[in-house]
Structure formats: C-alpha cells, structure tokens
mmCIF file of C-alpha atoms and ligand atoms in Angstrom:
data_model
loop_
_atom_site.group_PDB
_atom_site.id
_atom_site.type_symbol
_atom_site.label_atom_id
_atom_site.label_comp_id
_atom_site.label_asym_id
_atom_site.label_seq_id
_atom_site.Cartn_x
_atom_site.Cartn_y
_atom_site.Cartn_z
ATOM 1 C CA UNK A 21 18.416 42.815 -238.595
ATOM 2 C CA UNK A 22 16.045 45.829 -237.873
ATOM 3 C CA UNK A 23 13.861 46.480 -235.460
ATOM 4 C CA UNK A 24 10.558 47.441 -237.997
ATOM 5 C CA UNK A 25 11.104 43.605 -239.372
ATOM 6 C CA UNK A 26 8.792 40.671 -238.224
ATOM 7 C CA UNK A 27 8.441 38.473 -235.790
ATOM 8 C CA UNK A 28 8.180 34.659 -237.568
ATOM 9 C CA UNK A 29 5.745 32.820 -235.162
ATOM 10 C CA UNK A 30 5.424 28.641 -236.064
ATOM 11 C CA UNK A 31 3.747 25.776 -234.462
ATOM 12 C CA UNK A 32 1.466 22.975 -236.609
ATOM 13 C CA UNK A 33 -1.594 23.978 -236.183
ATOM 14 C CA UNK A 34 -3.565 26.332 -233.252
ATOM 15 C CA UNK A 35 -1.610 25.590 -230.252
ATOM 16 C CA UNK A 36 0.912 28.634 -230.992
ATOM 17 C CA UNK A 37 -2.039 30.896 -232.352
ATOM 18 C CA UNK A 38 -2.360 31.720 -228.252
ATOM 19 C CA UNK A 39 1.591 32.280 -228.353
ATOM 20 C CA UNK A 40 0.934 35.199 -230.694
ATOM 21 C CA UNK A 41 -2.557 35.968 -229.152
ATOM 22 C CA UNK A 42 -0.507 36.622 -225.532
ATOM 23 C CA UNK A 43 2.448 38.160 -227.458
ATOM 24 C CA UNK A 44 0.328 41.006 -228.906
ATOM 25 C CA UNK A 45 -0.652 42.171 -225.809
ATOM 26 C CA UNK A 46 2.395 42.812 -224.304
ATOM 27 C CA UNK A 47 4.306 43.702 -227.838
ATOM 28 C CA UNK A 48 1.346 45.111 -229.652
ATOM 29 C CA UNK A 49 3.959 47.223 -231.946
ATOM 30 C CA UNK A 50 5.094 44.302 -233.358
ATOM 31 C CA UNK A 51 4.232 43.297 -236.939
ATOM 32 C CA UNK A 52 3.710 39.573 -236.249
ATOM 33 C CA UNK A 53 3.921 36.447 -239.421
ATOM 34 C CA UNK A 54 2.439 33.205 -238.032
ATOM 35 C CA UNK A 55 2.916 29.933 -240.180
ATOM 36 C CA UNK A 56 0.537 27.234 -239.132
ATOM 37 C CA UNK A 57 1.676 23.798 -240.587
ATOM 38 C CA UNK A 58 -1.837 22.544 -240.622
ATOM 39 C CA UNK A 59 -0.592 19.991 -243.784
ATOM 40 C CA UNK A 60 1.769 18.358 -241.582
ATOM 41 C CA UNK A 61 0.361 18.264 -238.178
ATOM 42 C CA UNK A 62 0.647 16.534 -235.549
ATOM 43 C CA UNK A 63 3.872 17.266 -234.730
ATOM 44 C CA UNK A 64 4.242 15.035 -231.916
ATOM 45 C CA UNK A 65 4.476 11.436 -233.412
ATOM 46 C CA UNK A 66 6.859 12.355 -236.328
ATOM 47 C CA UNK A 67 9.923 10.886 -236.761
ATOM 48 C CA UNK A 68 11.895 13.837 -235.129
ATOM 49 C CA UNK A 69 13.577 14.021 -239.100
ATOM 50 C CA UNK A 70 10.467 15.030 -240.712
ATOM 51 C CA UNK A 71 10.505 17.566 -237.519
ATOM 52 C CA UNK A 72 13.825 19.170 -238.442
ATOM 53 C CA UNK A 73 12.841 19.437 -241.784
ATOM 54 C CA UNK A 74 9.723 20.866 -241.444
ATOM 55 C CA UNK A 75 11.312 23.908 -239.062
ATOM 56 C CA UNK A 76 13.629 23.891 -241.296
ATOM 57 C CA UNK A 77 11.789 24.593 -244.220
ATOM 58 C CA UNK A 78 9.258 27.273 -241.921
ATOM 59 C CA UNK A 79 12.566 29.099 -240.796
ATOM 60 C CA UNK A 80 13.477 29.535 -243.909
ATOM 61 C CA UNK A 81 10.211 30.947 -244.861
ATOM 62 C CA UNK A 82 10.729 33.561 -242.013
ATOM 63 C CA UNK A 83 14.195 33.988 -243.397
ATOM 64 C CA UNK A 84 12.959 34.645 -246.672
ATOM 65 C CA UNK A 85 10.362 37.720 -245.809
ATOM 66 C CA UNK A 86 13.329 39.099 -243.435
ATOM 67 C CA UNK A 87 12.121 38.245 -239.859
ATOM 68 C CA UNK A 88 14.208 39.486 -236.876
ATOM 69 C CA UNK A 89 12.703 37.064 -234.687
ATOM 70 C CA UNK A 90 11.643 33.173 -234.970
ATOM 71 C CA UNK A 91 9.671 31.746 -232.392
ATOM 72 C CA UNK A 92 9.155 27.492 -232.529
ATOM 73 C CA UNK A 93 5.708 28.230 -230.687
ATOM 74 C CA UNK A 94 5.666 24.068 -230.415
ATOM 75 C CA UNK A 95 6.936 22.409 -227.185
ATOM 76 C CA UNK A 96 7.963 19.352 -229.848
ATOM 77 C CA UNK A 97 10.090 21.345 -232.673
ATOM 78 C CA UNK A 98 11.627 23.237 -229.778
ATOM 79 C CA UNK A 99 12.824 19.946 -228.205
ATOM 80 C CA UNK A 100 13.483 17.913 -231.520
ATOM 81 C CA UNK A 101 14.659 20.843 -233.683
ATOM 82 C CA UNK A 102 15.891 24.153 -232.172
ATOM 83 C CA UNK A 103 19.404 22.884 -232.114
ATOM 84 C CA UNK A 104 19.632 22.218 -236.076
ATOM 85 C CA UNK A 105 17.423 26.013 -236.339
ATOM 86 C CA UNK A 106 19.890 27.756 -234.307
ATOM 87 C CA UNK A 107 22.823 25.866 -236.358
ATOM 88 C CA UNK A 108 21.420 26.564 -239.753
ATOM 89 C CA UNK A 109 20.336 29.960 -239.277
ATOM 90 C CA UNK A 110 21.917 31.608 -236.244
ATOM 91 C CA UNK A 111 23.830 34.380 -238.188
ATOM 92 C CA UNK A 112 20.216 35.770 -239.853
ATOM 93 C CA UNK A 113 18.207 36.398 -237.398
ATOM 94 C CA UNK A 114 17.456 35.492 -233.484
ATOM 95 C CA UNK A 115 15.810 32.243 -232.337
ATOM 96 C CA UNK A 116 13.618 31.393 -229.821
ATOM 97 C CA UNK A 117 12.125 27.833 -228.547
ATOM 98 C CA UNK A 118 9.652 27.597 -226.326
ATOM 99 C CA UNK A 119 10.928 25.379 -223.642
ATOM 100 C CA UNK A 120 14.287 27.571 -222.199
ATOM 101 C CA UNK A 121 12.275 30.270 -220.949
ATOM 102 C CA UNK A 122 9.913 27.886 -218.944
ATOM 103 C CA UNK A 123 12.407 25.825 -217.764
ATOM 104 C CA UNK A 124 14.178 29.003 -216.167
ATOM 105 C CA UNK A 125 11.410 30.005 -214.626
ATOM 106 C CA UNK A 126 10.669 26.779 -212.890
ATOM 107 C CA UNK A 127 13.877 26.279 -212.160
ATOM 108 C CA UNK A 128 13.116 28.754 -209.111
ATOM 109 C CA UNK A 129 10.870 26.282 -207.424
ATOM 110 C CA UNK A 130 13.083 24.625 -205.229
ATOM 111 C CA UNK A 131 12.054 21.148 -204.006
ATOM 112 C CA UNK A 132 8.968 21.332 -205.931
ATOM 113 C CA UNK A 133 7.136 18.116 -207.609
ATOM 114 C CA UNK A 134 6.655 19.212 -211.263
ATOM 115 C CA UNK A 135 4.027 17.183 -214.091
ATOM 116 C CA UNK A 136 5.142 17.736 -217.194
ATOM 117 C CA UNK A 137 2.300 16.647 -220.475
ATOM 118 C CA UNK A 138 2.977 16.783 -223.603
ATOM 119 C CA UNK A 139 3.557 15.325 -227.304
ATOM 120 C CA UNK A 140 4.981 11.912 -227.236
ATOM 121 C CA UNK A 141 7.911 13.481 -228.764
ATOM 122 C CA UNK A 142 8.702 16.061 -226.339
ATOM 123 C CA UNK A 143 7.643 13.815 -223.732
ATOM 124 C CA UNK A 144 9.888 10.696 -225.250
ATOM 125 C CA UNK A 145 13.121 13.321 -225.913
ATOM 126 C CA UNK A 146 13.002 14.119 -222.060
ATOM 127 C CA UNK A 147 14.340 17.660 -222.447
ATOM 128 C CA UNK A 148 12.160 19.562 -219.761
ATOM 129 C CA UNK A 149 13.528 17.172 -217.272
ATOM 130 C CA UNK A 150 17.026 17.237 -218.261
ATOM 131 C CA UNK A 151 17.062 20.943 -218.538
ATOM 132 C CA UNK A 152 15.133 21.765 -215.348
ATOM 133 C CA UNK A 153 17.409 19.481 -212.913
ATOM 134 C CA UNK A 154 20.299 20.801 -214.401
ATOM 135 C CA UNK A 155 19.600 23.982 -213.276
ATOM 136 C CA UNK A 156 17.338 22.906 -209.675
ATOM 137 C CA UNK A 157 18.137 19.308 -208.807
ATOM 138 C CA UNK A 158 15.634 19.336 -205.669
ATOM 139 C CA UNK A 159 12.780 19.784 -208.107
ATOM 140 C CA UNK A 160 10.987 16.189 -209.041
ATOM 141 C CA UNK A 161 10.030 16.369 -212.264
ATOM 142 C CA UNK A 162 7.311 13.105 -213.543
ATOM 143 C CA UNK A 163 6.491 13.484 -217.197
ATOM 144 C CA UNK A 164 3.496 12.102 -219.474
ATOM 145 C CA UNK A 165 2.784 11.909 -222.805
ATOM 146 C CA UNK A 166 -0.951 12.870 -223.644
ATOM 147 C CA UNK A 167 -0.787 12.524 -227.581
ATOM 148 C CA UNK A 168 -4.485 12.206 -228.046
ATOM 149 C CA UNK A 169 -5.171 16.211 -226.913
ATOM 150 C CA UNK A 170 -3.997 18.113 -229.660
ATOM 151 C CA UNK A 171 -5.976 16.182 -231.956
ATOM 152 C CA UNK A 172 -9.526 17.001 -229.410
ATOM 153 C CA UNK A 173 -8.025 20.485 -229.220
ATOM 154 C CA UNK A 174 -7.845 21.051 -233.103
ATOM 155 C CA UNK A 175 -10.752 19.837 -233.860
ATOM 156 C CA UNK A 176 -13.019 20.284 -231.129
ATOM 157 C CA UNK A 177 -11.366 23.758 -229.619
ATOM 158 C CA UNK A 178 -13.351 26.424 -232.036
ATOM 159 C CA UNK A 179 -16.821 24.815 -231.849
ATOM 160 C CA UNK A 180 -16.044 23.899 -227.815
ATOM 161 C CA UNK A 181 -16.704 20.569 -228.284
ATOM 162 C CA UNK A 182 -13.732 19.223 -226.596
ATOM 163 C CA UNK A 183 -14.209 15.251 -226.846
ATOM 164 C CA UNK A 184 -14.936 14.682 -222.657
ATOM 165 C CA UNK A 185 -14.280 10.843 -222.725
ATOM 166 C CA UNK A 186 -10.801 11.315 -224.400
ATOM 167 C CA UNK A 187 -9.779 14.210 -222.168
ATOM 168 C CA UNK A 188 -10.540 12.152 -219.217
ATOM 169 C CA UNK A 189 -8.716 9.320 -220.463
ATOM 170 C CA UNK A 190 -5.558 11.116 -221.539
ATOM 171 C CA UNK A 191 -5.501 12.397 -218.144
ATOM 172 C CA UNK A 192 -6.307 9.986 -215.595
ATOM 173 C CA UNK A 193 -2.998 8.461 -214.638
ATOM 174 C CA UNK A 194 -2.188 12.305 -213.662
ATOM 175 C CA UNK A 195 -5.646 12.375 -211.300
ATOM 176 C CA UNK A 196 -4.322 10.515 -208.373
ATOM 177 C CA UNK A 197 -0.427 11.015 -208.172
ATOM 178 C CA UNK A 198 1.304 13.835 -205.741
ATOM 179 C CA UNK A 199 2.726 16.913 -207.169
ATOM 180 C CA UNK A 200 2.598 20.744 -207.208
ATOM 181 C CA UNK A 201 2.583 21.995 -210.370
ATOM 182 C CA UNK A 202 1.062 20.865 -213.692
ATOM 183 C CA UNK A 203 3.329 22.038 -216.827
ATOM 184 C CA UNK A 204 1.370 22.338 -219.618
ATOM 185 C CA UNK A 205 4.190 21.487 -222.087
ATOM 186 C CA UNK A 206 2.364 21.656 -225.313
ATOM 187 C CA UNK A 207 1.008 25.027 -226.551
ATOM 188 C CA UNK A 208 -2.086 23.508 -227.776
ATOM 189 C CA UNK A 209 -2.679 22.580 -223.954
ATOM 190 C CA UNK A 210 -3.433 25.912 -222.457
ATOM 191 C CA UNK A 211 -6.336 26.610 -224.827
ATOM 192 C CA UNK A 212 -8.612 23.580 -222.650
ATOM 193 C CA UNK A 213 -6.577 24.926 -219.211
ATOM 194 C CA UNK A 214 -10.066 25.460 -217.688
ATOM 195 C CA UNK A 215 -11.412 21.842 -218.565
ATOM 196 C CA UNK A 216 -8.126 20.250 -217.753
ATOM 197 C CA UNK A 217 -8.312 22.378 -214.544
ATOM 198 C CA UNK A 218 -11.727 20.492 -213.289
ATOM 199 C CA UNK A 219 -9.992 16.800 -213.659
ATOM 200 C CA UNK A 220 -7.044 17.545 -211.530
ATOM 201 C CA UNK A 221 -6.509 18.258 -207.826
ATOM 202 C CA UNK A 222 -7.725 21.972 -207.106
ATOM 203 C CA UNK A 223 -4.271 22.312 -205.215
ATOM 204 C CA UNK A 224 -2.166 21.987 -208.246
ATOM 205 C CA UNK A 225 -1.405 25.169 -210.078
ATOM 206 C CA UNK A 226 -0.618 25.109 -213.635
ATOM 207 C CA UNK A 227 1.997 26.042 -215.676
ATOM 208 C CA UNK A 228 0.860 27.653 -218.670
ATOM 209 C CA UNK A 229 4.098 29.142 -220.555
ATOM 210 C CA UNK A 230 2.092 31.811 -222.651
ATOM 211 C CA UNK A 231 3.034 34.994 -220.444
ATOM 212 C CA UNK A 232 6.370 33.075 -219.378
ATOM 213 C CA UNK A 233 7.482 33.167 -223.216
ATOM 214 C CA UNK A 234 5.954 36.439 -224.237
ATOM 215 C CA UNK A 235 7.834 38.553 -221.872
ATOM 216 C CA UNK A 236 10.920 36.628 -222.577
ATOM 217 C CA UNK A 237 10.376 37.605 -226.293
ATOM 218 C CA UNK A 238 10.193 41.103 -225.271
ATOM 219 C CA UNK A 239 13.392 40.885 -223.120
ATOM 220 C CA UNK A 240 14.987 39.235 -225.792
ATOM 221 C CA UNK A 241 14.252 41.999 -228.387
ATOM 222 C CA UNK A 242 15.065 45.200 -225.508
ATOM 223 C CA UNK A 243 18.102 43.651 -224.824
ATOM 224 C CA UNK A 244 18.956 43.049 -228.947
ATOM 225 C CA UNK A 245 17.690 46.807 -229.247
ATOM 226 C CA UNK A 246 15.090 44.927 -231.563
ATOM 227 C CA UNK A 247 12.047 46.178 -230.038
ATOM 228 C CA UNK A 248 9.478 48.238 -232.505
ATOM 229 C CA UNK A 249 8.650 51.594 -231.229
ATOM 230 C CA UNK A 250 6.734 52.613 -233.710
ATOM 231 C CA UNK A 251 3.060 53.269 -232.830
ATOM 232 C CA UNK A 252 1.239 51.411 -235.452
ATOM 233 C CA UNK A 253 -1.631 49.207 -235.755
ATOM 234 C CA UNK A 254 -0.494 45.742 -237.814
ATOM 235 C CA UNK A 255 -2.355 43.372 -239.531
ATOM 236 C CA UNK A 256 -1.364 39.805 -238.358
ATOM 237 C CA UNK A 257 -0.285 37.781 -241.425
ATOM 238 C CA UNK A 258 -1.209 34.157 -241.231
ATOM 239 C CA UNK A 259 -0.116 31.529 -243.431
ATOM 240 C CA UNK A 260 -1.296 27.571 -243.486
ATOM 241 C CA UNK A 261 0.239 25.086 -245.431
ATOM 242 C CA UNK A 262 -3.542 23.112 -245.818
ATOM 243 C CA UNK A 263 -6.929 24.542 -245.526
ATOM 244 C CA UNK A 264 -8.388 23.453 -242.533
ATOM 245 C CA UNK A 265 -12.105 25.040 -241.362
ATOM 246 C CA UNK A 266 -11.171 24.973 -237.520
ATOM 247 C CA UNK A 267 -8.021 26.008 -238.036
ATOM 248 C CA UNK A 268 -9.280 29.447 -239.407
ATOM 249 C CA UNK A 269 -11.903 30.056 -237.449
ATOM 250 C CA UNK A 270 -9.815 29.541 -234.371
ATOM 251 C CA UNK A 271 -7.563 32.295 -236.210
ATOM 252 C CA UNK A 272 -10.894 34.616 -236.307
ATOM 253 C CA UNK A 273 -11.687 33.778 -232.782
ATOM 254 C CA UNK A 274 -8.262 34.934 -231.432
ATOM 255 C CA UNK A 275 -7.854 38.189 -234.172
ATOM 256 C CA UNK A 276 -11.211 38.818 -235.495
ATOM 257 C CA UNK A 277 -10.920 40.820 -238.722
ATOM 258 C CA UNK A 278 -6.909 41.786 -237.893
ATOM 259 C CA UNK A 279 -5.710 38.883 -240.192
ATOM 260 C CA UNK A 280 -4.543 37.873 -243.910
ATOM 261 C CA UNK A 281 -5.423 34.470 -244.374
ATOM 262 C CA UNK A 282 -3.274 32.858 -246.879
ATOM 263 C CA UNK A 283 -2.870 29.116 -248.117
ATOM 264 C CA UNK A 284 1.193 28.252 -248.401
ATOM 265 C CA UNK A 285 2.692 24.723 -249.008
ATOM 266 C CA UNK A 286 6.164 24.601 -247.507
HETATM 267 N N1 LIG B 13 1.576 22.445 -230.264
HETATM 268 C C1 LIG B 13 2.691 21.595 -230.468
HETATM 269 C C2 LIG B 13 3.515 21.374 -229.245
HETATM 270 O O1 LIG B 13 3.619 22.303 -228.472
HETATM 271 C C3 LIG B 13 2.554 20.471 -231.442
HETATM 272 C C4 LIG B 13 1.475 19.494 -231.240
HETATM 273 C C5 LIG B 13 1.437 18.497 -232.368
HETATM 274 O O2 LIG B 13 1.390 18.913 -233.522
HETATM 275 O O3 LIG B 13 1.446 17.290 -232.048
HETATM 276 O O4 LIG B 13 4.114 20.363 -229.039
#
C-alpha cells in the first residue's frame, strides 16, 4: 500500500456520489475511483448473496487498479457484506463500511431516542441497533424500512422532481412517534435531507453520516500514514456498470467537468 494510490469509493447508484462529494472537501489530495453499480441497483431488496457478490466483485475491481482504501459508501453492503470484504481482502488494502463510524458517534448520546431509515435490508439485518446498544444501552433505537426512496431519489434527485406523494407515504409512520434524532441510514437519503426535513418534527435533528464518515476516512488514512500530501488537482474517475441518464448527470451536478465517465460491467 502507498499513500499516492486511490481511494475505491462503491455504492449502487448516487447515494455514495455525496460520500465522495463530502470526502473531497476535506481530502481534496486524494485521487478518488467511484464505481456506481447502476446495473444492479437497488441494493436494498437483494437477497443479501447477490449483495456479497456484487462487493465482492467491486472490491476486487478496486483491488485490481491498486486502491489503498475501499469505502462500501451503501448503508446495505456495509451491513450485509463488509464482513465477507474484510475476510476476502483484508491483507490488500484497508476497508471501510459506512455504518461503524456512525454508530460510534451516536453512541455518545446517552439516553437518546434514535430513528433509524433505511433499505429493507439494512433495516431487516438490524445492525445499527445491535451495534449502537452495544456500545450505549440507554439509547432507544426504533428502526424503519423506507424502500421506496432510493428509487424517487434516483430518478427524481437530478431533475428535483422528488415524487411528493411517495415521500410522504414512506414517511408517515415516522411523523407522529417521539424521538430525538433521525438517522438517515441510507446514503441516498441525505441528498432529499431538506424535503425529508419539512415532514418531520422541527425538533428532531438529523443524522446525516456524510461528514461523520469523511473525517473518519481521513483519520483512518493519518493514522495508516496513508494520507496523500501531494498538492495536486485529480480528476475523479467514475465507473457505472449500466448507462443510466440521471445517474450521470447527478455525477456532473456534484463534479462538473472533474470526471471520466466510463461504462464497466462487473
Ligand atoms: N445507497 C444504498 C444504501 O445506503 C443502497 C440503496 C439501494 O440500492 O437500495 O443502502
């Protein structure tokens, strides 16, 4: 491993695009490979096999063009596939999912009432609330799936014609329950944060991990003496496994002309 490698970024479609798009600010040495599986998405009513194997077959991608770094920028490969990532390539290169970092972080919130959203997968596997009250077991953690969003998000998010009736549906058994925090576990998620914002209780903060992960990342890299230092401007290489319109032009909306668009079947 060397610090001038990559970073391998990964999530199925847009959602992580706003991983990188955060990332960049506070790492903007960083020469940054994002692989959006756009062929294979939604990720988050797969059988959690086809999940494995797609990380597993997007790793090795990353592994291939020497990445230092791999990020599962999706709440649902973190929770369904990190473990068989960090067995199968643990020795290459260092791995991050998306989900430790924001779990630590909340785990400071003593005798908080959390909402977690997400996939139905992430939602279904239960991980954020298994990991967050092993660390903090006054915090009360109620979790929902909301499996129509990332469909409104992907195709609605670039033209901002988020689908109103949906998003209202998706999120009305969270309108009129008690809690603190809202934990946007889904990286597509925080790209409609403002609409989701005017649904729910102006008292509840959300959670959105973006910041949370990227200066995790950069810890992670300091402390691996991983981080680039060298001043240089890098074009963002992003790769998508089926052409899909919204998909890049949300990719020109978040990097403008700092991109190579390529088409890759995994
Ligand atoms: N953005 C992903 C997540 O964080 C995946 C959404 C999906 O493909 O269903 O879970």
């Amino acid at each position: 491993m060397n610090s001038k490698e990559s970073i391998g970024v990964f999530d199925s479609g847009i959602g992580g695009l706003n991983v990188v798009y955060s990332l960049k600010k506070i790492l903007p040495n960083e020469k940054i490979i994002y692989f959006g599986d756009t062929k294979n998405l939604p990720y988050g009513n797969k059988p959690p096999i086809k999940i494995k194997e797609f990380s597993t077959k997007i790793s090795q991608f990353f592994i291939n063009k020497n990445c230092k770094l791999i990020v599962l920028a999706c709440n649902t490969a973190s929770a369904l596939a990190y473990d068989s990532i960090k067995k199968q390539f643990n020795t290459q290169c260092l791995l991050i999912n998306i989900i430790d970092p924001v779990v630590s972080y909340v785990s400071k919130f003593d005798k908080k009432k959390i909402t977690v959203i997400g996939t139905k997968n992430t939602i279904h596997s239960d991980t954020y609330r298994k990991k967050i009250i092993k660390l903090n077991n006054s915090i009360k953690i109620r979790s929902y799936s909301t499996p129509e969003l990332v469909t409104i998000i992907e195709n609605g998010f670039f033209s901002n014609s988020i689908d109103k009736i949906t998003l209202n549906k998706s999120l009305n058994e969270i309108q009129n329950i008690d809690y603190d925090y809202l934990l946007l576990g889904c990286t597509h998620y925080p790209l409609i944060e403002n609409k989701i914002k005017l649904l729910i209780n102006k008292k509840i903060k959300i959670i959105n991990s973006n910041k949370i992960i990227s200066k995790y990342i950069h810890n992670k890299l300091f402390e691996n003496r991983l981080l680039n230092n060298k001043i240089k401007k890098h074009i963002i290489e992003i790769f998508y496994s089926k052409h899909d319109e919204s998909f890049i032009n949300s990719a020109k909306f978040f990097f403008g002309n700092n991109i190579k668009l390529t088409k890759h079947e995994i």
